[in-house]
mmCIF file with all atom_site columns, C-alpha atoms in Angstrom:
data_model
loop_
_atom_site.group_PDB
_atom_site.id
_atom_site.type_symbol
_atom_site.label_atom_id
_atom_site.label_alt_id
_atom_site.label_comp_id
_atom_site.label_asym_id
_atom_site.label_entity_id
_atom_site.label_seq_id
_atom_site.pdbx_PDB_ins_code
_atom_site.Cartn_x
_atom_site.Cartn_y
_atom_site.Cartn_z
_atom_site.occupancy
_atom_site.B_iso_or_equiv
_atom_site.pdbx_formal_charge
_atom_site.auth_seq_id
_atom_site.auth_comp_id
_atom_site.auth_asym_id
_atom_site.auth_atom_id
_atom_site.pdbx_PDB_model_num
ATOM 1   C CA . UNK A 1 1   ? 109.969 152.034 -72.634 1.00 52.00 ? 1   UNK A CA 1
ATOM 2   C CA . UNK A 1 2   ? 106.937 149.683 -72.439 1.00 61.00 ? 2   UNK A CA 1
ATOM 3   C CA . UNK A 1 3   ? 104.337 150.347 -74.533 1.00 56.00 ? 3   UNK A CA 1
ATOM 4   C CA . UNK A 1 4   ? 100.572 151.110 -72.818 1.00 62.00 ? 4   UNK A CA 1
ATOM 5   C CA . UNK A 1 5   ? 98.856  148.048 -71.625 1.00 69.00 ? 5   UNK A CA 1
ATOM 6   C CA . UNK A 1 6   ? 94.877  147.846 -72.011 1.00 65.00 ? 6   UNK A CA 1
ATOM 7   C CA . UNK A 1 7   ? 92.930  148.671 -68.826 1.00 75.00 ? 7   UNK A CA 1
ATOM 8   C CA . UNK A 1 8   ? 91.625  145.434 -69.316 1.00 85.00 ? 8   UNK A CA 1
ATOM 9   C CA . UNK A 1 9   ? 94.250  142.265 -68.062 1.00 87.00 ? 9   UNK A CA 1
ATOM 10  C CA . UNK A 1 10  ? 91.690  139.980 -70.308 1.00 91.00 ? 10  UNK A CA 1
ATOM 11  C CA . UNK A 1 11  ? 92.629  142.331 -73.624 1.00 85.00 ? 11  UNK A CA 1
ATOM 12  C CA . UNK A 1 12  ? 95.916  140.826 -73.298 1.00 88.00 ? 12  UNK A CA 1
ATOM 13  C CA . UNK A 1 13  ? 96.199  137.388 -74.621 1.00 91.00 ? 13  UNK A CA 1
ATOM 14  C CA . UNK A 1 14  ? 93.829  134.101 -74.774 1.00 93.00 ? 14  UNK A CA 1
ATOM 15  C CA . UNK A 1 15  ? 96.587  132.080 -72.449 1.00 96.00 ? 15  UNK A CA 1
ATOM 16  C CA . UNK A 1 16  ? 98.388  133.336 -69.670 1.00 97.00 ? 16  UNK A CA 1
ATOM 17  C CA . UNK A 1 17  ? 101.216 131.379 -68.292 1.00 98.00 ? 17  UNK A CA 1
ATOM 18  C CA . UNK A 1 18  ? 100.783 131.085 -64.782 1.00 98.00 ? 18  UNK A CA 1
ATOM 19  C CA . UNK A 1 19  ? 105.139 130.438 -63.426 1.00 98.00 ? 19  UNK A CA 1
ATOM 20  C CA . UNK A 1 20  ? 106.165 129.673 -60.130 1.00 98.00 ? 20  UNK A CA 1
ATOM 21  C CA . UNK A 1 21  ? 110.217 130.617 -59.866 1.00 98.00 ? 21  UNK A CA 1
ATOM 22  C CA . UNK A 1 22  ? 112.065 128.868 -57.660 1.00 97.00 ? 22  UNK A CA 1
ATOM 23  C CA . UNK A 1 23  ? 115.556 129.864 -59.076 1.00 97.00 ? 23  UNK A CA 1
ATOM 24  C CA . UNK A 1 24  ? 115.957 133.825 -60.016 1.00 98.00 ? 24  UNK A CA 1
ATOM 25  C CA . UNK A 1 25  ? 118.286 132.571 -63.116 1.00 98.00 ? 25  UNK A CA 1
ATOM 26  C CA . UNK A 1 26  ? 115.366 130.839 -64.763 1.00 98.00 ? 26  UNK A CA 1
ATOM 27  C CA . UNK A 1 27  ? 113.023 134.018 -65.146 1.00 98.00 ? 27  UNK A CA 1
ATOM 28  C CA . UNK A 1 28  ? 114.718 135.456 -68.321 1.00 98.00 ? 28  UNK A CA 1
ATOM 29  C CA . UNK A 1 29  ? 115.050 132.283 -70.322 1.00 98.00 ? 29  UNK A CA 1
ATOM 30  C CA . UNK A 1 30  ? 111.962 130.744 -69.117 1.00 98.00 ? 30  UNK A CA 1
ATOM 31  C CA . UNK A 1 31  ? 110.039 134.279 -70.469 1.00 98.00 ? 31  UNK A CA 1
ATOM 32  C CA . UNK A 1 32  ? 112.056 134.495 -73.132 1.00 98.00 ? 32  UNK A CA 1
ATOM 33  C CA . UNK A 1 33  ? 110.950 130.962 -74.553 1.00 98.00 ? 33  UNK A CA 1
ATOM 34  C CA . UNK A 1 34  ? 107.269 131.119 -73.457 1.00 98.00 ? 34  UNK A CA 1
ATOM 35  C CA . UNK A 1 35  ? 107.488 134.700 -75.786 1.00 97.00 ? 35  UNK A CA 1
ATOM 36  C CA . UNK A 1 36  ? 109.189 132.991 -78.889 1.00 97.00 ? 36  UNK A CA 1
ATOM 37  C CA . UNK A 1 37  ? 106.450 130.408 -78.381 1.00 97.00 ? 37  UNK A CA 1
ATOM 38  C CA . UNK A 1 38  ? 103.858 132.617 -79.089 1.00 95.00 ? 38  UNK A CA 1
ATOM 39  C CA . UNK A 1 39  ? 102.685 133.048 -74.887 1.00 96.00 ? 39  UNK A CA 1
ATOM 40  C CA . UNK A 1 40  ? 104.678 136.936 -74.248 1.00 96.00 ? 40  UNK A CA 1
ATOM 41  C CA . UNK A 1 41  ? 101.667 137.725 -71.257 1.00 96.00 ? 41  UNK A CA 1
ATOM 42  C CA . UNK A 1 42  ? 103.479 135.821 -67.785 1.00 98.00 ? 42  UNK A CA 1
ATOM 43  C CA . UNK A 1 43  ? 102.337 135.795 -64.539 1.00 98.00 ? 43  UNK A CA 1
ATOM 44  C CA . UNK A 1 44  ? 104.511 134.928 -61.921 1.00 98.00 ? 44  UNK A CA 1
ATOM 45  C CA . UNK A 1 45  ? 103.040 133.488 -58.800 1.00 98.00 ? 45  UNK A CA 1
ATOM 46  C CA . UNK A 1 46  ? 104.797 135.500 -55.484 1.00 98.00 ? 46  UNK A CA 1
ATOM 47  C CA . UNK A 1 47  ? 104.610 132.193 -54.146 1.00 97.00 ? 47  UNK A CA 1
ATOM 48  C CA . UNK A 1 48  ? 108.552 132.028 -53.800 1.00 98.00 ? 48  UNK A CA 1
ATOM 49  C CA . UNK A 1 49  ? 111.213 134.206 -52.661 1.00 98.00 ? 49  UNK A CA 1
ATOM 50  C CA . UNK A 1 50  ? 112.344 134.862 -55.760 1.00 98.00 ? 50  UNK A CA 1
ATOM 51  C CA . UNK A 1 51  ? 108.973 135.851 -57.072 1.00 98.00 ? 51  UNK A CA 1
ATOM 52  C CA . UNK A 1 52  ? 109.694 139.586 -56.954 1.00 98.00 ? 52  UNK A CA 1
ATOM 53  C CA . UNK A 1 53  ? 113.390 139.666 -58.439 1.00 98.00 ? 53  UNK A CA 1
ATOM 54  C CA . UNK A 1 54  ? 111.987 137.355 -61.423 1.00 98.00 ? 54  UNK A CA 1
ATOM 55  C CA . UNK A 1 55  ? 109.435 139.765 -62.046 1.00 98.00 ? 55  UNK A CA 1
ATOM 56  C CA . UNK A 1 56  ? 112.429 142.646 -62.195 1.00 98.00 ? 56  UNK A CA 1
ATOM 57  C CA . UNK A 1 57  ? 114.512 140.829 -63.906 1.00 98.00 ? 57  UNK A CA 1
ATOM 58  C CA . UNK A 1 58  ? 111.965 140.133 -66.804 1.00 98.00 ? 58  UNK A CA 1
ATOM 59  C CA . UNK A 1 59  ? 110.876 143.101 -66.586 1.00 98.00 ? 59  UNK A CA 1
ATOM 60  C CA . UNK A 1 60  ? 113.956 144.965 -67.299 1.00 98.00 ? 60  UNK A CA 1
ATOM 61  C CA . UNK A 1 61  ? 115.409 142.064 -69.915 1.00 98.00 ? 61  UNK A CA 1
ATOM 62  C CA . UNK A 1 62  ? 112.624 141.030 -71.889 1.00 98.00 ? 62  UNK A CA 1
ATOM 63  C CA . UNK A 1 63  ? 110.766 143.360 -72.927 1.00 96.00 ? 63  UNK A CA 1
ATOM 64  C CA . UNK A 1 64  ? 108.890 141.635 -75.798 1.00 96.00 ? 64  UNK A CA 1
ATOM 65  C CA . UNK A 1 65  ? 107.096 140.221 -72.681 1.00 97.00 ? 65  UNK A CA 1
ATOM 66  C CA . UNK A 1 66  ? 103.931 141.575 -70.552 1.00 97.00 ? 66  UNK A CA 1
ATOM 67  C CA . UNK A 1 67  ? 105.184 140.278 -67.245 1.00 98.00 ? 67  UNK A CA 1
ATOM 68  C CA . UNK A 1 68  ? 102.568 140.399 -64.324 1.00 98.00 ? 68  UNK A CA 1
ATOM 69  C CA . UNK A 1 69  ? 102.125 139.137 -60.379 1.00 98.00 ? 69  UNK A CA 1
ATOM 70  C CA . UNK A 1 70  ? 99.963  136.731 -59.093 1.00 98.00 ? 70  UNK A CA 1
ATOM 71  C CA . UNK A 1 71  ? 98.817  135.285 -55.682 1.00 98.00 ? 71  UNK A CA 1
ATOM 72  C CA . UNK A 1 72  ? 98.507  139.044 -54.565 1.00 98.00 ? 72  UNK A CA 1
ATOM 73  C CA . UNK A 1 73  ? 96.772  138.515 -51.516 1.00 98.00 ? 73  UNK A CA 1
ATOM 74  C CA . UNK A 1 74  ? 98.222  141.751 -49.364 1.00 98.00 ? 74  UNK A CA 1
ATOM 75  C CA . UNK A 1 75  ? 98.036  145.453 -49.758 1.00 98.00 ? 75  UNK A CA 1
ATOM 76  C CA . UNK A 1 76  ? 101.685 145.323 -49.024 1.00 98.00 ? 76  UNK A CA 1
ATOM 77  C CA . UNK A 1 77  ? 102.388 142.890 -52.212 1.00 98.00 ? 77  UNK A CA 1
ATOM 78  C CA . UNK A 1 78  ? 100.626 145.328 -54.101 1.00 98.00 ? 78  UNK A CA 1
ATOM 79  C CA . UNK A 1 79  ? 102.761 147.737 -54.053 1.00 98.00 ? 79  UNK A CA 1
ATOM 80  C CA . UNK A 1 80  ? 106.183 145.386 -54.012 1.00 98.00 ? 80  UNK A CA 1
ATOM 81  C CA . UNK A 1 81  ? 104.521 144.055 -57.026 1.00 98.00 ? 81  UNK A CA 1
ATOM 82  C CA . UNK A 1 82  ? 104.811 147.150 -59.222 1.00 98.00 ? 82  UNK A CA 1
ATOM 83  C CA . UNK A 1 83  ? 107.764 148.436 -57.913 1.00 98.00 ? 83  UNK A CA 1
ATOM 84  C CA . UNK A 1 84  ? 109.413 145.053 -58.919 1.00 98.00 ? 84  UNK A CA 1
ATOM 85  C CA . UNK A 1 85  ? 107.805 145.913 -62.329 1.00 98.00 ? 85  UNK A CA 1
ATOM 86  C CA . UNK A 1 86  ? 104.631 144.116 -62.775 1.00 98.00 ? 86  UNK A CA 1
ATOM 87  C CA . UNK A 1 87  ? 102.321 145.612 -65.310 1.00 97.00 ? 87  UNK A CA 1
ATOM 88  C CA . UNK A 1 88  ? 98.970  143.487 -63.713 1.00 97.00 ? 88  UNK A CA 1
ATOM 89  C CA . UNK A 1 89  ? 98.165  141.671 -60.637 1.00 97.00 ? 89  UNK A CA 1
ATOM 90  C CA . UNK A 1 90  ? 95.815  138.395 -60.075 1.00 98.00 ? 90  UNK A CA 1
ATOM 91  C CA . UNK A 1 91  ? 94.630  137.659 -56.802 1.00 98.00 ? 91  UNK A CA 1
ATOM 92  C CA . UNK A 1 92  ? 93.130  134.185 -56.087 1.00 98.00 ? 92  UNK A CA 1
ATOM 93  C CA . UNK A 1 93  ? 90.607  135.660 -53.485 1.00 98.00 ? 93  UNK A CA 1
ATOM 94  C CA . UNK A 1 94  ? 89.861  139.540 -52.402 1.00 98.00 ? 94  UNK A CA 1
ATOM 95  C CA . UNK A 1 95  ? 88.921  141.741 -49.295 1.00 98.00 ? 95  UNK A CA 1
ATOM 96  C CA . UNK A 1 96  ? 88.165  145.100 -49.478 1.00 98.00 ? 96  UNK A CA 1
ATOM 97  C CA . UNK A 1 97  ? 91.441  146.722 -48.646 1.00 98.00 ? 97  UNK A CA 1
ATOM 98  C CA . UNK A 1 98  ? 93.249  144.299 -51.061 1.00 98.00 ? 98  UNK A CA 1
ATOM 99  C CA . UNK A 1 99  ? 90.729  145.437 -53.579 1.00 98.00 ? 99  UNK A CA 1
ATOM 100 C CA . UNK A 1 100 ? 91.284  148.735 -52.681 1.00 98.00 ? 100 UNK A CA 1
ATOM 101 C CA . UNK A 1 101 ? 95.250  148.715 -53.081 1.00 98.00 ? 101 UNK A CA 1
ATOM 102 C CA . UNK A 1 102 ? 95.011  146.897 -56.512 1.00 98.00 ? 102 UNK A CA 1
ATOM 103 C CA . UNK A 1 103 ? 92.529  149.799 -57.486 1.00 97.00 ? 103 UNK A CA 1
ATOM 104 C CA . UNK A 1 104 ? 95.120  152.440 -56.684 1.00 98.00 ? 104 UNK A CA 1
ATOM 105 C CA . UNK A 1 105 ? 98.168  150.766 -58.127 1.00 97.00 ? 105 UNK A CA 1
ATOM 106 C CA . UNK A 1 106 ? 97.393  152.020 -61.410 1.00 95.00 ? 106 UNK A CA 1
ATOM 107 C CA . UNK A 1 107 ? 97.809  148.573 -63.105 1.00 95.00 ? 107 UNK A CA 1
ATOM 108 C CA . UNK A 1 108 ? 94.731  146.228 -64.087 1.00 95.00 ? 108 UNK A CA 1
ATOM 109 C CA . UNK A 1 109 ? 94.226  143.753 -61.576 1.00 97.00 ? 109 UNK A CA 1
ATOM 110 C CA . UNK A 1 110 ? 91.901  140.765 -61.263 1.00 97.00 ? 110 UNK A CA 1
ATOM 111 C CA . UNK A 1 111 ? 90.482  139.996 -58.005 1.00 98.00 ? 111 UNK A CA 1
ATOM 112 C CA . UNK A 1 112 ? 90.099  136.113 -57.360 1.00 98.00 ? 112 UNK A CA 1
ATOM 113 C CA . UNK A 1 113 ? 86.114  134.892 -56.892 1.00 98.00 ? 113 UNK A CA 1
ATOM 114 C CA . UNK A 1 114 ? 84.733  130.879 -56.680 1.00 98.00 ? 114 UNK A CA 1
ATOM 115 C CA . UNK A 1 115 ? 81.158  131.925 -55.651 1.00 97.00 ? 115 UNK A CA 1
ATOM 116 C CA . UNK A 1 116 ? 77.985  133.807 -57.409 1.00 98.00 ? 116 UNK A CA 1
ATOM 117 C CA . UNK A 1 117 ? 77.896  136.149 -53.840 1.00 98.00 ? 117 UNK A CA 1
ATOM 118 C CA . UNK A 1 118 ? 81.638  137.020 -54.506 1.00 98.00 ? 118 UNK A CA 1
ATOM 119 C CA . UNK A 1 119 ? 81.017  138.126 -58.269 1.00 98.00 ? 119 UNK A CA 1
ATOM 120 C CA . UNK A 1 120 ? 78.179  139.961 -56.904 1.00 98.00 ? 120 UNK A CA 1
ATOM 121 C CA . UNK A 1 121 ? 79.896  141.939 -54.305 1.00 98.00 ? 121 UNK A CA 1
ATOM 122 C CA . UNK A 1 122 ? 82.884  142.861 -56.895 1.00 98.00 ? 122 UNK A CA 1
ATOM 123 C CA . UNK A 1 123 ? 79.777  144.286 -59.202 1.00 98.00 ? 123 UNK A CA 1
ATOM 124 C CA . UNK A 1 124 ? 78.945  146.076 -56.488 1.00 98.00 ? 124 UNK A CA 1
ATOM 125 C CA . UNK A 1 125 ? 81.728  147.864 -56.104 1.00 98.00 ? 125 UNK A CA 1
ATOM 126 C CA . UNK A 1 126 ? 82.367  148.581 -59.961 1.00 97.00 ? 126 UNK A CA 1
ATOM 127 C CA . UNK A 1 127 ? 84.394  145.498 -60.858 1.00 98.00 ? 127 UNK A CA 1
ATOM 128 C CA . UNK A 1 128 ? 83.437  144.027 -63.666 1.00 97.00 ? 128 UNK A CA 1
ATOM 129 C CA . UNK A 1 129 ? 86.407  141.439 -64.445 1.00 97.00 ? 129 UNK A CA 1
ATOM 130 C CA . UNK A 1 130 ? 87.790  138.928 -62.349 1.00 98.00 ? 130 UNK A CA 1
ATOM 131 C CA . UNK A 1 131 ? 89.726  135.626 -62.157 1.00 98.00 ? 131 UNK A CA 1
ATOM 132 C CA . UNK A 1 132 ? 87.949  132.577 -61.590 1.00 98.00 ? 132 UNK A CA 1
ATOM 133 C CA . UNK A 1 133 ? 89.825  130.141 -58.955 1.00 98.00 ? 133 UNK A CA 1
ATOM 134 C CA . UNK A 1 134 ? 90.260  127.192 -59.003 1.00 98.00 ? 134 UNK A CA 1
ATOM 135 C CA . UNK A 1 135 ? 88.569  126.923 -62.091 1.00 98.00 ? 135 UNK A CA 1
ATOM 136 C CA . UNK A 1 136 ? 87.766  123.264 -62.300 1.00 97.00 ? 136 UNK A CA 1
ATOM 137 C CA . UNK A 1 137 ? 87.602  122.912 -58.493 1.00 97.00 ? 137 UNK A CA 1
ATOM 138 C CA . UNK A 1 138 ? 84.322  125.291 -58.531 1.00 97.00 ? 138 UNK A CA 1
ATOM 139 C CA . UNK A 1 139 ? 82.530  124.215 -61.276 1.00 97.00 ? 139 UNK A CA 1
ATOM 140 C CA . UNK A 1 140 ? 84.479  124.485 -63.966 1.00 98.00 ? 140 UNK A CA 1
ATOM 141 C CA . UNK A 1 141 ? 82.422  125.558 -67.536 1.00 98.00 ? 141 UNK A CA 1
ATOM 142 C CA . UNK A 1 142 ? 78.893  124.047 -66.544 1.00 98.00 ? 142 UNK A CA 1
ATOM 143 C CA . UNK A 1 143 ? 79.410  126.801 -63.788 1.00 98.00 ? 143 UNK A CA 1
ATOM 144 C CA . UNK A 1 144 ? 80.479  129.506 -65.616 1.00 98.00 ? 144 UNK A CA 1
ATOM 145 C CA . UNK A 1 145 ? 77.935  128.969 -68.321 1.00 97.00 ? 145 UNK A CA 1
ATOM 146 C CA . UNK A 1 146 ? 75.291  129.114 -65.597 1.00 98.00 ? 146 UNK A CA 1
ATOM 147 C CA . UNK A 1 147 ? 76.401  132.776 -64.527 1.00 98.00 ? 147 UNK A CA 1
ATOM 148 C CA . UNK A 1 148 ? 76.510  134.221 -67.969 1.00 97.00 ? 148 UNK A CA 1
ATOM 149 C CA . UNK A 1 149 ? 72.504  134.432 -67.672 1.00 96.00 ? 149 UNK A CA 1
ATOM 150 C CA . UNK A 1 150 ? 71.527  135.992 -64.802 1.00 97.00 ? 150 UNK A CA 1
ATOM 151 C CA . UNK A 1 151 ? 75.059  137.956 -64.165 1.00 98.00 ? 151 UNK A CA 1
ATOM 152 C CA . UNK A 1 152 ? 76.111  138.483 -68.255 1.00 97.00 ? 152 UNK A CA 1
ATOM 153 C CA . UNK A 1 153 ? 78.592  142.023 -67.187 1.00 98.00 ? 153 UNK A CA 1
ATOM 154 C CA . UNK A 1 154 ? 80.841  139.838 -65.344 1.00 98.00 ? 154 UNK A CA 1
ATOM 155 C CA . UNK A 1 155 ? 84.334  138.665 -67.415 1.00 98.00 ? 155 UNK A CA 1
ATOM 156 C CA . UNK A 1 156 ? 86.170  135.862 -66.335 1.00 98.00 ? 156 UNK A CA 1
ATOM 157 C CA . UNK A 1 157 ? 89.965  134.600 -66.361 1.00 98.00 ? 157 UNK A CA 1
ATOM 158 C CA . UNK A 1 158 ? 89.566  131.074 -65.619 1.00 98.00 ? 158 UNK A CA 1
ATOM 159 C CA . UNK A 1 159 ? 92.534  129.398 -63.902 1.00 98.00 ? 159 UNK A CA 1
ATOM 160 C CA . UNK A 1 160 ? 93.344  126.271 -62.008 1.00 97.00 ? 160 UNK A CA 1
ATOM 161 C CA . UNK A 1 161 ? 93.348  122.725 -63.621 1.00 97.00 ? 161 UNK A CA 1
ATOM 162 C CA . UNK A 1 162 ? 93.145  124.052 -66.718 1.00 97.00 ? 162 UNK A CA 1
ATOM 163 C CA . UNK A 1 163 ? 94.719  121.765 -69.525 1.00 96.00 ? 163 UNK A CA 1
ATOM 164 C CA . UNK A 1 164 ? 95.256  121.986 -73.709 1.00 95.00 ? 164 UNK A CA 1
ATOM 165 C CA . UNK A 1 165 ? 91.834  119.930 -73.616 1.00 95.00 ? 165 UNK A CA 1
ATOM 166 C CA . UNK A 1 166 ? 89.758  122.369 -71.349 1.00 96.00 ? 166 UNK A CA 1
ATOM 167 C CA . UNK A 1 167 ? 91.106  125.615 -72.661 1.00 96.00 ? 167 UNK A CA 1
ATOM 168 C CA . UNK A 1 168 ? 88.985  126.011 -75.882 1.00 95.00 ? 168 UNK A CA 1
ATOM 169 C CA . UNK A 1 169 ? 86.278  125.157 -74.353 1.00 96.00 ? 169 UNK A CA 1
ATOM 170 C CA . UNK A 1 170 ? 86.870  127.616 -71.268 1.00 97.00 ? 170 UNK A CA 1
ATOM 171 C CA . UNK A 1 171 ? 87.708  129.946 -74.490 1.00 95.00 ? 171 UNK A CA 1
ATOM 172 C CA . UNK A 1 172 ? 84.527  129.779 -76.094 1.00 95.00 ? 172 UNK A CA 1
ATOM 173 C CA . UNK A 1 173 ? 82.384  131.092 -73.437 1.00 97.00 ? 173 UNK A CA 1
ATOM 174 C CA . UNK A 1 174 ? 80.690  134.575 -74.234 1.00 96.00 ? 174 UNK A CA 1
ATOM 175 C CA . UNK A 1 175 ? 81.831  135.738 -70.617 1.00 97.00 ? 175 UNK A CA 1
ATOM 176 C CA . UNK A 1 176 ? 85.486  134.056 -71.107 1.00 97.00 ? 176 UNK A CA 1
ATOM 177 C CA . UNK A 1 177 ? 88.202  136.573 -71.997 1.00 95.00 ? 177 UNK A CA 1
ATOM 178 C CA . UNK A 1 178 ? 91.396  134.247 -71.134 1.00 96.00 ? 178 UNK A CA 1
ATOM 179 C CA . UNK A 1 179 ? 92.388  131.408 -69.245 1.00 97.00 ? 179 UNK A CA 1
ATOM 180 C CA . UNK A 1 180 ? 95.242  130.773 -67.201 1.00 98.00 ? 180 UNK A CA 1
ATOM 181 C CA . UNK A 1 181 ? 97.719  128.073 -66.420 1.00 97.00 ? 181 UNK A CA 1
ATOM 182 C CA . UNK A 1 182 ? 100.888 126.240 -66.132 1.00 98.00 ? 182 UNK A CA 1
ATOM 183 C CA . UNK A 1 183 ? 100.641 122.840 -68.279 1.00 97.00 ? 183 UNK A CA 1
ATOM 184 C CA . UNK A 1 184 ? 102.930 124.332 -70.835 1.00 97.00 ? 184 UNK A CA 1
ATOM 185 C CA . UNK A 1 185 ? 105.426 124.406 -67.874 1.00 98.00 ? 185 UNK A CA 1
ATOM 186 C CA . UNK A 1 186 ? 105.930 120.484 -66.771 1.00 97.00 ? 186 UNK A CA 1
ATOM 187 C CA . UNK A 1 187 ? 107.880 120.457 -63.279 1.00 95.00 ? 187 UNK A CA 1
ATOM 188 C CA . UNK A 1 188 ? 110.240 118.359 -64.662 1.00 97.00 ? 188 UNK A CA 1
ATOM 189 C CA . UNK A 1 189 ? 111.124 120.099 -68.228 1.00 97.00 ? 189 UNK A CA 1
ATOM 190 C CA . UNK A 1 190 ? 111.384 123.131 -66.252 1.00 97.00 ? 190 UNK A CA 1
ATOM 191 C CA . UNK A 1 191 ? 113.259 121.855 -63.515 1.00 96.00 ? 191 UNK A CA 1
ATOM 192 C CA . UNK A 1 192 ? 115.871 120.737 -66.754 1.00 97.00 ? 192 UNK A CA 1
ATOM 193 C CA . UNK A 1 193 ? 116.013 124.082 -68.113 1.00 98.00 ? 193 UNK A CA 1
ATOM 194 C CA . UNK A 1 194 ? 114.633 123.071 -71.188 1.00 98.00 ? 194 UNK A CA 1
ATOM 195 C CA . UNK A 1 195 ? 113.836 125.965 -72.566 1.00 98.00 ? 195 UNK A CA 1
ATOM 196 C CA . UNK A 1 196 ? 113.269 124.743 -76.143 1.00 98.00 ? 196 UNK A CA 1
ATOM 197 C CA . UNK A 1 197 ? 110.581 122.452 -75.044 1.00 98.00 ? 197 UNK A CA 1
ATOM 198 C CA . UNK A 1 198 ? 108.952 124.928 -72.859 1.00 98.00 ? 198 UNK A CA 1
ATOM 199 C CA . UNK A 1 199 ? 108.700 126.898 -76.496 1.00 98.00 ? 199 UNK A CA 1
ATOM 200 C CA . UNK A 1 200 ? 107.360 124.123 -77.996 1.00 97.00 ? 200 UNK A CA 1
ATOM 201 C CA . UNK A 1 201 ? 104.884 123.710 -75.698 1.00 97.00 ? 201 UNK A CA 1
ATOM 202 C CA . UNK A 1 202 ? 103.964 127.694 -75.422 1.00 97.00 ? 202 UNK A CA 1
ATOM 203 C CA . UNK A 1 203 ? 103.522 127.197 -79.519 1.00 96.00 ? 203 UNK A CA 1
ATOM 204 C CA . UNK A 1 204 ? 100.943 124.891 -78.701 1.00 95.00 ? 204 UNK A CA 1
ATOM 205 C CA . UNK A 1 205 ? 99.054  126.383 -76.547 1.00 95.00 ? 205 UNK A CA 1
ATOM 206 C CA . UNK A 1 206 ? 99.150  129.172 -78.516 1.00 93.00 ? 206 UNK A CA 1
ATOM 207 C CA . UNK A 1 207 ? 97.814  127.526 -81.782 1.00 90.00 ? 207 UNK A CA 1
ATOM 208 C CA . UNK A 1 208 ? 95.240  126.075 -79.563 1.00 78.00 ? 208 UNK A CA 1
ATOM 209 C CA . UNK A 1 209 ? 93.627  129.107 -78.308 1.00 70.00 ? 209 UNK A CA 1
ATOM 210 C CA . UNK A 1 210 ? 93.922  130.627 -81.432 1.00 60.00 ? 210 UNK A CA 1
ATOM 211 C CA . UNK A 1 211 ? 89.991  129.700 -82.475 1.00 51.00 ? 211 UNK A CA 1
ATOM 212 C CA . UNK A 1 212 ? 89.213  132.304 -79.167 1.00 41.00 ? 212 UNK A CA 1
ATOM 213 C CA . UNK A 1 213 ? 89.768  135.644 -78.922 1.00 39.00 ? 213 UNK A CA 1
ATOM 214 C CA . UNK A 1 214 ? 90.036  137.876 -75.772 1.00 36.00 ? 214 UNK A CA 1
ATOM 215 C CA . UNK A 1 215 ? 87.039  139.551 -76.048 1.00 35.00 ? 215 UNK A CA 1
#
């Protein structure tokens, strides 16, 4: 049985694989190597058809890993989500009935936000940690720095166009708790089921966010 997750997605780890699946076969040796590599917290995007069997299957066969869904962006997906066996959601944006499913699923969830008025509103309504998307696209640190003064509760999971040089210093902002992405997945290394490589690659990532901590 899986162990009790935090009610925090940010507690989990400093990097979070973000995985797109195009082929259900790759989902257990694709987790399996980002979790040798040090990376055992995976979101998979339901940006595929065979978003919700890899999230079974990983969540049934590798359970050294934290396996989660991402690009929620229905009530409906909410709940296929966690019956597929996803232990968190990410959405890149919110509206109040997706916000209101993810509240209910009994999982932590991150709702998605690019603008001060959207952090604002999720403070409104009690949410205190969100994802920040796309990360680079909207401002990147300089922006994120600038909302840590006037708006210091919210908690950020930066992700998208995040790289092994922007993660520390995503990582080292007070209102930083992880950061998300896929460069330790290359299209092409994937694509050749490489699997060592991709553990190579998770190893790094993970020795390079090891000077943060998921506050």
């Amino acid at each position: 049985m899986a162990s009790p997750l935090p009610s925090s997605v940010l507690d989990l780890a400093p990097v979070v694989p973000v995985v797109v699946v195009e082929d259900v076969s790759d989902a257990v040796p694709l987790a399996r190597a980002l979790a040798r590599g040090g990376l055992p917290v995976i979101e998979v995007t339901l940006r595929t058809s065979a978003a919700l069997d890899a999230i079974r299957a990983i969540a049934g066969e590798v359970p050294e890993a934290v396996v989660g869904a991402g690009t929620v962006i229905t009530p409906a997906q909410v709940g296929e989500a966690v019956g597929a066996g996803a232990r968190f959601l990410v959405s890149p944006g919110w509206t109040d009935r997706l916000l209101e499913a993810m509240r209910a699923s009994g999982v932590p969830y991150l709702p998605g936000v690019s603008t001060t008025s959207e952090v604002v509103a999720l403070l409104e309504r009690g949410v205190r940690e969100m994802k920040f998307f796309p990360a680079q696209a909207a401002g990147g640190t300089a922006y994120l720095k600038s909302l840590a003064g006037p708006l210091p509760q919210a908690r950020f999971c930066p992700t998208g166009g995040i790289g092994p040089d922007s993660a520390p210093e995503y990582l080292a902002l007070p209102n930083v708790g992880c950061v998300g992405g896929s460069w330790m997945l290359p299209q092409d290394t994937v694509a050749a089921r490489d699997w060592a490589r991709v553990e190579t690659l998770a190893r790094a990532a993970a020795e390079l966010s090891a000077g943060g901590t998921c506050r």
